[in-house]
PDB file of C-alpha atoms in Angstrom:
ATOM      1  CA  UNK Q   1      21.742  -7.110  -6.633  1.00 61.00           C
ATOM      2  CA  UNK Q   2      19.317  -4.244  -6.487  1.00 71.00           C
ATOM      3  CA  UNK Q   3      18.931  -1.566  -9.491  1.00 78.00           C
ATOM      4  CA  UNK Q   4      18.008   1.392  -8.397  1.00 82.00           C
ATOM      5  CA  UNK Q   5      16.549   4.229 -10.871  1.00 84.00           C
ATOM      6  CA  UNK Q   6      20.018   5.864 -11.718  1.00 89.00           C
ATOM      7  CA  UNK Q   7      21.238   2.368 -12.886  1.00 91.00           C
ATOM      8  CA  UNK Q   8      17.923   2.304 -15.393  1.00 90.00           C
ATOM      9  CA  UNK Q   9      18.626   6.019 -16.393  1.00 91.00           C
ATOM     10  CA  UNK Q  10      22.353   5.221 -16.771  1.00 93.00           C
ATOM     11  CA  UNK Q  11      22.284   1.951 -18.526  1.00 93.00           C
ATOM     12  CA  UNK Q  12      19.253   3.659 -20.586  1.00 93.00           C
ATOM     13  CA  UNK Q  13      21.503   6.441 -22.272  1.00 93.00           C
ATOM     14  CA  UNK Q  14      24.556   3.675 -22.502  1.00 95.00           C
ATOM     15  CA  UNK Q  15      22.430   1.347 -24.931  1.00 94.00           C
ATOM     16  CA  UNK Q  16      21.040   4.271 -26.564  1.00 94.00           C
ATOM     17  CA  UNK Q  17      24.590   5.950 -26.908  1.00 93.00           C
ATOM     18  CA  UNK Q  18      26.303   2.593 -28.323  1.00 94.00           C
ATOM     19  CA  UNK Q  19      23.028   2.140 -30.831  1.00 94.00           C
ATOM     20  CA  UNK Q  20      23.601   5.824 -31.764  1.00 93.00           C
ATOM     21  CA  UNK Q  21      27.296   5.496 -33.140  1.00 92.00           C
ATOM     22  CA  UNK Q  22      26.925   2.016 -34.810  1.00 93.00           C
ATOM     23  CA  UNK Q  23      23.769   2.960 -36.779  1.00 92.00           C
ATOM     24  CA  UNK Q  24      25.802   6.777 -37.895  1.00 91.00           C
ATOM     25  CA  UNK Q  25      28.838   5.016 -38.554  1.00 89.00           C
ATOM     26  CA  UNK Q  26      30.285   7.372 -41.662  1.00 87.00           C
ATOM     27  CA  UNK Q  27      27.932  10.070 -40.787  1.00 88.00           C
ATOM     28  CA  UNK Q  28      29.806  13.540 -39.438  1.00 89.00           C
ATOM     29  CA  UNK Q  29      28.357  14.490 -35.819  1.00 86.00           C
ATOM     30  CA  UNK Q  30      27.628  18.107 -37.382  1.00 89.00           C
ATOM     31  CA  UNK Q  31      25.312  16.417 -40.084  1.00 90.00           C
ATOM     32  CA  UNK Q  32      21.512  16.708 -39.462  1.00 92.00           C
ATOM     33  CA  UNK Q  33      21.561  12.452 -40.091  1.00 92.00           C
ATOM     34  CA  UNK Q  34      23.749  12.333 -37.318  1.00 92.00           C
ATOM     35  CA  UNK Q  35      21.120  13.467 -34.974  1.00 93.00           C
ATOM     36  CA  UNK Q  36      17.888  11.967 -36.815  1.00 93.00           C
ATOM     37  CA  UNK Q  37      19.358   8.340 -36.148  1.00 93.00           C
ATOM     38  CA  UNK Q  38      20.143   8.999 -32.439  1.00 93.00           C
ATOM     39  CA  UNK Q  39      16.734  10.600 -31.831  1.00 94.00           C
ATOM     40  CA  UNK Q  40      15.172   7.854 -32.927  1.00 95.00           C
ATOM     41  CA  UNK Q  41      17.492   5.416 -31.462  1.00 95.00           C
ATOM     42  CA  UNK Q  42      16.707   7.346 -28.371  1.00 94.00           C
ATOM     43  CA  UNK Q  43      13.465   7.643 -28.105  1.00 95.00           C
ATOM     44  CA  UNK Q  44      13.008   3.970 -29.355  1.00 96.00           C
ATOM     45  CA  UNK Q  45      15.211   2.793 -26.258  1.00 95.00           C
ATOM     46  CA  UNK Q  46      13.472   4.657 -23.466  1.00 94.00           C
ATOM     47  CA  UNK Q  47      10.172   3.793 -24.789  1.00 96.00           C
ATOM     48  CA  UNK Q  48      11.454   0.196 -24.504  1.00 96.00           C
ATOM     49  CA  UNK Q  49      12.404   0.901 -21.078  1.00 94.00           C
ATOM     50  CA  UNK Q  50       9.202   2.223 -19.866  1.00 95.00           C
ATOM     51  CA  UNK Q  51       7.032  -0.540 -21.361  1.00 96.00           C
ATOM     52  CA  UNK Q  52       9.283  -2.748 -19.315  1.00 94.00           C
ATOM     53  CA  UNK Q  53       9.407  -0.580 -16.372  1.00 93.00           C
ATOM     54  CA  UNK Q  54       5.587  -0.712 -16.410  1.00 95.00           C
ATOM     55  CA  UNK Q  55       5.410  -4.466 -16.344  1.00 93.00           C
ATOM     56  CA  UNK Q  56       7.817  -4.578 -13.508  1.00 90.00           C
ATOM     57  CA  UNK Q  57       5.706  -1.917 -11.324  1.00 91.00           C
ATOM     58  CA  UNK Q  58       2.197  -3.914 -12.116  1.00 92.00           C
ATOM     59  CA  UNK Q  59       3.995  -7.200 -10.794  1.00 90.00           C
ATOM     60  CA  UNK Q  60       5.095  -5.535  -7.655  1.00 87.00           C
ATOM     61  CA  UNK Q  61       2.158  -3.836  -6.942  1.00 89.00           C
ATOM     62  CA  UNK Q  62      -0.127  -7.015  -7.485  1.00 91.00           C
ATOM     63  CA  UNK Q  63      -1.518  -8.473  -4.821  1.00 91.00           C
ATOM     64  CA  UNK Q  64       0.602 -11.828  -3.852  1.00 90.00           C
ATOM     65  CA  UNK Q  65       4.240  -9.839  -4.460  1.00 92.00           C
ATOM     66  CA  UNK Q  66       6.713  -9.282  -2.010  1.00 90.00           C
ATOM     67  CA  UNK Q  67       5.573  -6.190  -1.087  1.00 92.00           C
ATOM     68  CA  UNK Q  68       1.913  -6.535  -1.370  1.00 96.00           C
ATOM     69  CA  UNK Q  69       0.338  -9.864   0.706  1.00 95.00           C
ATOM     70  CA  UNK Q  70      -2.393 -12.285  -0.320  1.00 96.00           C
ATOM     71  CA  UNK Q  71      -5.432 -11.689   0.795  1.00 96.00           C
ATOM     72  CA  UNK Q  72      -4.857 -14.508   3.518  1.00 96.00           C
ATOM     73  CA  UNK Q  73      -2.476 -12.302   5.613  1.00 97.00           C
ATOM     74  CA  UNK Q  74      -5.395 -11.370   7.536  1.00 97.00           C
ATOM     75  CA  UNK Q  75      -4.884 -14.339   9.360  1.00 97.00           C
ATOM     76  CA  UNK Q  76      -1.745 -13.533  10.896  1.00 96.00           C
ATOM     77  CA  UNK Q  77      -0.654 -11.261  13.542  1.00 96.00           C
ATOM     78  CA  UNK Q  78       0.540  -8.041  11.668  1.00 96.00           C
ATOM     79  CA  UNK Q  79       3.359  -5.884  13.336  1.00 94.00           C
ATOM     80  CA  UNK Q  80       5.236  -2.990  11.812  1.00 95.00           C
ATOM     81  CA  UNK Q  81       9.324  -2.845  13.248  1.00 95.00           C
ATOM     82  CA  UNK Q  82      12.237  -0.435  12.058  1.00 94.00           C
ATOM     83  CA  UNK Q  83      14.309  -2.151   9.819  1.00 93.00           C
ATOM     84  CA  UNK Q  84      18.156  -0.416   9.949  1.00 94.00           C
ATOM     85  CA  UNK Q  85      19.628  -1.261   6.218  1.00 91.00           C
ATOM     86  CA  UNK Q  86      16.761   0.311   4.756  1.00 88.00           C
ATOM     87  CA  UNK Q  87      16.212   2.949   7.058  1.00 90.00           C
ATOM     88  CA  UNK Q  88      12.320   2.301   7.433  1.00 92.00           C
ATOM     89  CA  UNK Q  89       9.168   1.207   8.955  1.00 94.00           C
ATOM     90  CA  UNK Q  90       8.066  -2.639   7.747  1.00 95.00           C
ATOM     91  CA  UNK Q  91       5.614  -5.025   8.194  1.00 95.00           C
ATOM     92  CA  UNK Q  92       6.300  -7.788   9.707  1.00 95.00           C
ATOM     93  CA  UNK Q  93       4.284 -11.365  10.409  1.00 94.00           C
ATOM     94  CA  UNK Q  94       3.785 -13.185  13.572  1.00 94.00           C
ATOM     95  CA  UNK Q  95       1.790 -16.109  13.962  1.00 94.00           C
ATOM     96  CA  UNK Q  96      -1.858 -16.553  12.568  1.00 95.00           C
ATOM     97  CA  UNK Q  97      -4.541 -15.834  14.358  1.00 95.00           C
ATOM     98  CA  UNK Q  98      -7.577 -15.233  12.429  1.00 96.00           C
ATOM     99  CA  UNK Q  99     -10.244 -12.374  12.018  1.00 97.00           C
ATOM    100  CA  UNK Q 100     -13.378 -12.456  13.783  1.00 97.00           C
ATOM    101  CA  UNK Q 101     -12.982 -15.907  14.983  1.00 95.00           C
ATOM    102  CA  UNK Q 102     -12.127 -18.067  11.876  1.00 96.00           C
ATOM    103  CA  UNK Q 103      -9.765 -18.363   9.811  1.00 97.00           C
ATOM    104  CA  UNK Q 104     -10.456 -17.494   6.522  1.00 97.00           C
ATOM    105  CA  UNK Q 105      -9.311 -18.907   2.887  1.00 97.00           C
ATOM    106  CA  UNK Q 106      -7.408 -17.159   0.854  1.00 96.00           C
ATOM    107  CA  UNK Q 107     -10.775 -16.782  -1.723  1.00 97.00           C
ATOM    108  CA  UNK Q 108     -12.883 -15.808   0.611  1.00 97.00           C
ATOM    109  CA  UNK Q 109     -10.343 -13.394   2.488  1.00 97.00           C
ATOM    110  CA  UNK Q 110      -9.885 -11.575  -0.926  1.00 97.00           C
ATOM    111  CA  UNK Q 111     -13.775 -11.852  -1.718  1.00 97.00           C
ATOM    112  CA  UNK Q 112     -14.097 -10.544   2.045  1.00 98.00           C
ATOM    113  CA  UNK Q 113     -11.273  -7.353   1.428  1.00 97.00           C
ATOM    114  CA  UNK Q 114     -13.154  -6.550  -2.407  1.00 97.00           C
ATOM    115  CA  UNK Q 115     -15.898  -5.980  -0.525  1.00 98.00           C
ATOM    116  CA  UNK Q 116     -14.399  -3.782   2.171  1.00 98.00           C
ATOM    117  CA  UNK Q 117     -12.894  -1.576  -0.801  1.00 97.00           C
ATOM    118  CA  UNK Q 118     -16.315  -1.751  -2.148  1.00 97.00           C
ATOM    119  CA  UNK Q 119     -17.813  -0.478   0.620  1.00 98.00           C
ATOM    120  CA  UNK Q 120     -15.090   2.427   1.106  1.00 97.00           C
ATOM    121  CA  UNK Q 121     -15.489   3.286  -2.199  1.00 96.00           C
ATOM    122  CA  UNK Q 122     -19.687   3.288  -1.367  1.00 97.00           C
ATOM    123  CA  UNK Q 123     -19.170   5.932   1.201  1.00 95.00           C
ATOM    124  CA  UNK Q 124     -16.252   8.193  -0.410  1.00 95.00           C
ATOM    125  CA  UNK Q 125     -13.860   7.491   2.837  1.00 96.00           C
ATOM    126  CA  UNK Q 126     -11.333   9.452   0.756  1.00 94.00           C
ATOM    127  CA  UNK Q 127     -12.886  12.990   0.560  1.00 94.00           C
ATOM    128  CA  UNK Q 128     -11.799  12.711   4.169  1.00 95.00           C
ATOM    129  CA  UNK Q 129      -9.251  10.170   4.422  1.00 95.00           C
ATOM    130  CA  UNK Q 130      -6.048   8.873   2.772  1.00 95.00           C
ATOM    131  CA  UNK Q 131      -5.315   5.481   1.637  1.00 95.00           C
ATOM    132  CA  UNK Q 132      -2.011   4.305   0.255  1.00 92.00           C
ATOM    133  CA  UNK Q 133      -0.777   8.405  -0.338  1.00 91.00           C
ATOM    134  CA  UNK Q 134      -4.456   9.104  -2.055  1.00 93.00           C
ATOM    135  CA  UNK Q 135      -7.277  11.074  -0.300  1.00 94.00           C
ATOM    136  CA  UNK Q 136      -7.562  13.942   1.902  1.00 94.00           C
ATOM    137  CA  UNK Q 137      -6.025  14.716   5.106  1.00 91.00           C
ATOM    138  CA  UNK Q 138      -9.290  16.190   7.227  1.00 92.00           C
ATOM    139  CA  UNK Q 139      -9.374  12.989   9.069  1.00 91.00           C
ATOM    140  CA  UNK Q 140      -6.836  10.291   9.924  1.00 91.00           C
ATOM    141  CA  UNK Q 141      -4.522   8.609   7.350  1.00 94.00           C
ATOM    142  CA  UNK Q 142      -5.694   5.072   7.120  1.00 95.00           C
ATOM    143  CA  UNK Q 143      -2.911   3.218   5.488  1.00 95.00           C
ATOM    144  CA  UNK Q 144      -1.956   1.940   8.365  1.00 95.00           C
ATOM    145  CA  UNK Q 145      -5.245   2.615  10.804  1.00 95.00           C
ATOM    146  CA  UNK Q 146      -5.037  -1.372  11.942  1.00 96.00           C
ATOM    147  CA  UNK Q 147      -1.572  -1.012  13.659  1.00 95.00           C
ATOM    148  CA  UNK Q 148      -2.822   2.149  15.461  1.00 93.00           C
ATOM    149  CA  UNK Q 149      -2.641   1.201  19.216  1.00 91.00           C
ATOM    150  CA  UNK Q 150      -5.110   3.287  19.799  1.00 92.00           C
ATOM    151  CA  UNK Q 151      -7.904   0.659  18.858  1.00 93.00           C
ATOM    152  CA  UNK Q 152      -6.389  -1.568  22.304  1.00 92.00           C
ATOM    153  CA  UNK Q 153      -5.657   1.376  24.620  1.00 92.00           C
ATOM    154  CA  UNK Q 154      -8.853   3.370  24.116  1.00 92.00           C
ATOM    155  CA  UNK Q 155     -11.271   2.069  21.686  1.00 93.00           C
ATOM    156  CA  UNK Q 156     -11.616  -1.664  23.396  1.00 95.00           C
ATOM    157  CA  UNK Q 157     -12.554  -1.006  26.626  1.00 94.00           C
ATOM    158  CA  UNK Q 158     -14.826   2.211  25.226  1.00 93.00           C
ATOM    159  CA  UNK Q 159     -16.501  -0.115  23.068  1.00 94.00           C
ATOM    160  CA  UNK Q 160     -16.468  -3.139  25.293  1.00 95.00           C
ATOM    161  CA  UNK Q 161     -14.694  -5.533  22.642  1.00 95.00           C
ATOM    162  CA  UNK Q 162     -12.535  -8.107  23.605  1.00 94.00           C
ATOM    163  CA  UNK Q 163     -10.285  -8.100  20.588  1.00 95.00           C
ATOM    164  CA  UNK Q 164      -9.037  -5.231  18.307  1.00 96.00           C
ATOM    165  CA  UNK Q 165     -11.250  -6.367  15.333  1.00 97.00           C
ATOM    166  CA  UNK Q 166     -14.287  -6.507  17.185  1.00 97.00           C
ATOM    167  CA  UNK Q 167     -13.215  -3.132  18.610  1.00 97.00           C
ATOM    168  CA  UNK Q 168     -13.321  -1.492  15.038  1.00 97.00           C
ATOM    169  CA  UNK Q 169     -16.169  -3.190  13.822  1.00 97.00           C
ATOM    170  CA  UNK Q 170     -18.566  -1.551  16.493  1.00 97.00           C
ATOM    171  CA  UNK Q 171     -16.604   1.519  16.226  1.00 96.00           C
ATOM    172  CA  UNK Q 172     -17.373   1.507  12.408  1.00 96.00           C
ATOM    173  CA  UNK Q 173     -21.204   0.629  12.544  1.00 97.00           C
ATOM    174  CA  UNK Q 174     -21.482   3.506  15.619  1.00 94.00           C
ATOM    175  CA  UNK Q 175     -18.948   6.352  15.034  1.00 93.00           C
ATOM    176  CA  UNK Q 176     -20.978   9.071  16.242  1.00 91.00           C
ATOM    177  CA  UNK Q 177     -21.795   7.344  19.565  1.00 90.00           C
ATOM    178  CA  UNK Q 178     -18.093   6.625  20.006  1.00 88.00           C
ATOM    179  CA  UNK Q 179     -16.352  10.183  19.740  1.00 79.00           C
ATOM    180  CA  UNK Q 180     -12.636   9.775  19.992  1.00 80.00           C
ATOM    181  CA  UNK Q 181     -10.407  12.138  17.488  1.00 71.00           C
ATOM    182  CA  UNK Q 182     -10.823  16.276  17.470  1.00 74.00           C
ATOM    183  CA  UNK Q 183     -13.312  15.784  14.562  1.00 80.00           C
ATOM    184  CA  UNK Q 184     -16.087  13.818  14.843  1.00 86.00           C
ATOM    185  CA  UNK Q 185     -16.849  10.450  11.714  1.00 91.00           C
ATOM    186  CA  UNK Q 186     -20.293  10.892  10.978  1.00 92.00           C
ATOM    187  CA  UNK Q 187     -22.461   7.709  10.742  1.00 95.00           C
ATOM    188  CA  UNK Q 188     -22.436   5.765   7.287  1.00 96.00           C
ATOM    189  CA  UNK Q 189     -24.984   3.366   8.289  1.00 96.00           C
ATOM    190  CA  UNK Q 190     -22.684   0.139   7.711  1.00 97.00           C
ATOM    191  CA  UNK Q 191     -24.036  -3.008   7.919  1.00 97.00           C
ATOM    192  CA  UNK Q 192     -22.294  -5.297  10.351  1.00 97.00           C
ATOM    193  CA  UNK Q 193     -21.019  -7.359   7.275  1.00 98.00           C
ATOM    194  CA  UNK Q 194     -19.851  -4.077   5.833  1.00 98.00           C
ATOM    195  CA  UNK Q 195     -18.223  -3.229   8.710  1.00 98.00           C
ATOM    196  CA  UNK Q 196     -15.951  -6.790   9.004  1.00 98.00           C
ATOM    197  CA  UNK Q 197     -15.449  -5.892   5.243  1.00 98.00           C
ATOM    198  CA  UNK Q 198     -13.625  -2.605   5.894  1.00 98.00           C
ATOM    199  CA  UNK Q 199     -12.051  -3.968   9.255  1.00 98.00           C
ATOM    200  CA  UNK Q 200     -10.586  -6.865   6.904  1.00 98.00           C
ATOM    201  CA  UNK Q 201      -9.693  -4.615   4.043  1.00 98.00           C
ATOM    202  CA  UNK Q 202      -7.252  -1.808   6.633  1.00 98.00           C
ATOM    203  CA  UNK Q 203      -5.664  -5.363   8.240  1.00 98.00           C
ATOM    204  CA  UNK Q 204      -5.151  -5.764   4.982  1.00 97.00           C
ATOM    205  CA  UNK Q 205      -3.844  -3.126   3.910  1.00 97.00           C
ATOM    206  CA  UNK Q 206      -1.674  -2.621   7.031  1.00 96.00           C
ATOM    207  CA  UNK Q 207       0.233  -5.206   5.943  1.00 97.00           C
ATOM    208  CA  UNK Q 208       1.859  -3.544   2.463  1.00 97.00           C
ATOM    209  CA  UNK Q 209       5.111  -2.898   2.755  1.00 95.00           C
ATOM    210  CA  UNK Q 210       4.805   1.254   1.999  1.00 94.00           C
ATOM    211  CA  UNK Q 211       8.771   2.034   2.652  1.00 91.00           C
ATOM    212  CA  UNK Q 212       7.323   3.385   5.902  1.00 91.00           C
ATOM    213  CA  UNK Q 213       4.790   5.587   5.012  1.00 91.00           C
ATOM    214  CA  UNK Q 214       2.828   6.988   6.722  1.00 90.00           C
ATOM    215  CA  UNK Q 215       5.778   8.299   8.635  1.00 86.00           C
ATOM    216  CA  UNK Q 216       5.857   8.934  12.409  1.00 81.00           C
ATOM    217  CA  UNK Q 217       3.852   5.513  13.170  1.00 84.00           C
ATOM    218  CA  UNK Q 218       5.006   3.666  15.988  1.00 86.00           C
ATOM    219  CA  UNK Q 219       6.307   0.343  16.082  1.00 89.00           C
ATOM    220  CA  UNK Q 220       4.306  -2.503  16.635  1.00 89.00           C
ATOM    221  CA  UNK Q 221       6.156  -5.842  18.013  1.00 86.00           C
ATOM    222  CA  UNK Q 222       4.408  -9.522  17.076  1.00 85.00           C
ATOM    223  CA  UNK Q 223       4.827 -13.006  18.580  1.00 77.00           C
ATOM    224  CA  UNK Q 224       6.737 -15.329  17.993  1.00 62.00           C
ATOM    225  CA  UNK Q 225       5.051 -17.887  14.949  1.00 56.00           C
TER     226      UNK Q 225
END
């Protein structure tokens, strides 16, 4: 059974309600005691709820929940499909295939994605870009930049990569010698290790289930595992 934020609110008011009467049992509903025991009661409820609310959001949001992978889905195909009963874009896995010709374990894929937030971090990507709904929107919204099919159709054969990884790696270290988009990414002088970082860290990140944002992204099949 899913419990949606009106079922919180609801039940919420309900407990606080049912406290509310037992506690003024005797007391008149006009007298001022009245309403000092069900402010308290009140206020003592919801700030229950919200410590427990913000337990429940850290678990989801950690890496390793449903909706956020391990660090190790960078090994598998990633593909993002419509899914009808929720009305919204998902990821979805296909088989595993690596990155950069290995396949990496689950330490050193997280180790290997730190560093790729590291180095975005390093170069303030998000005074032009948006990550996960934070940023700015003079450049491309990366939340889901690895599922772009852009990187096969255009960027491969610019770049002369044989796979989509290898594709945005050199695109990454060499921006300004690849111009693609209206506006042109000036050159942050990655490293070629920085660059698999970041390539690592948007496959990633790709992979979060985001209830289909960014919307307007196209689907993106996978094979079978």
């Amino acid at each position: 059974m899913s419990i949606g934020w009106l079922e919180v609110v609801v039940a919420t008011l309900l407990v606080s309600l049912v406290i509310s009467l037992i506690l003024a049992r005797g007391r008149h509903w006009l007298e001022p005691s009245f309403w000092k025991v069900a402010a308290i009661i009140t206020s003592s409820v919801m700030a229950i709820t919200l410590v427990l609310l913000t337990f429940h959001t850290v678990q989801a949001i950690s890496m390793g929940s449903k909706r956020v992978p391990g660090a190790d889905v960078i090994n598998r195909e990633i593909g993002y499909v419509y899914n009808a009963d929720r009305r919204a874009m998902e990821p979805v896995l296909g088989k595993e295939v690596g990155l950069f010709g290995k396949v990496w374990s689950p330490q050193e894929a997280e180790e290997l994605i730190v560093k790729g937030k590291l180095v975005i971090q390093s170069r303030n990507c998000m005074d032009c870009h948006t990550l996960l709904g934070n940023g700015a929107y003079y450049a491309p919204d990366l939340t889901k930049a690895w599922l772009d099919p852009k990187w096969d159709k255009q960027i491969m054969p610019m770049v002369g990569a044989s796979s989509r990884e290898e594709a945005m790696k050199t695109w990454l270290m060499n921006p300004d010698k690849y111009p693609t988009w209206v506006r042109k990414m000036p050159n942050l002088r990655l490293t070629e290790d920085e660059a698999k970082a970041v390539t690592a860290y948007l496959k990633w990140m790709s992979a979060i289930d985001t209830n289909g944002f960014p919307a307007n992204f196209p689907e993106v099949q996978v094979s079978q595992k």
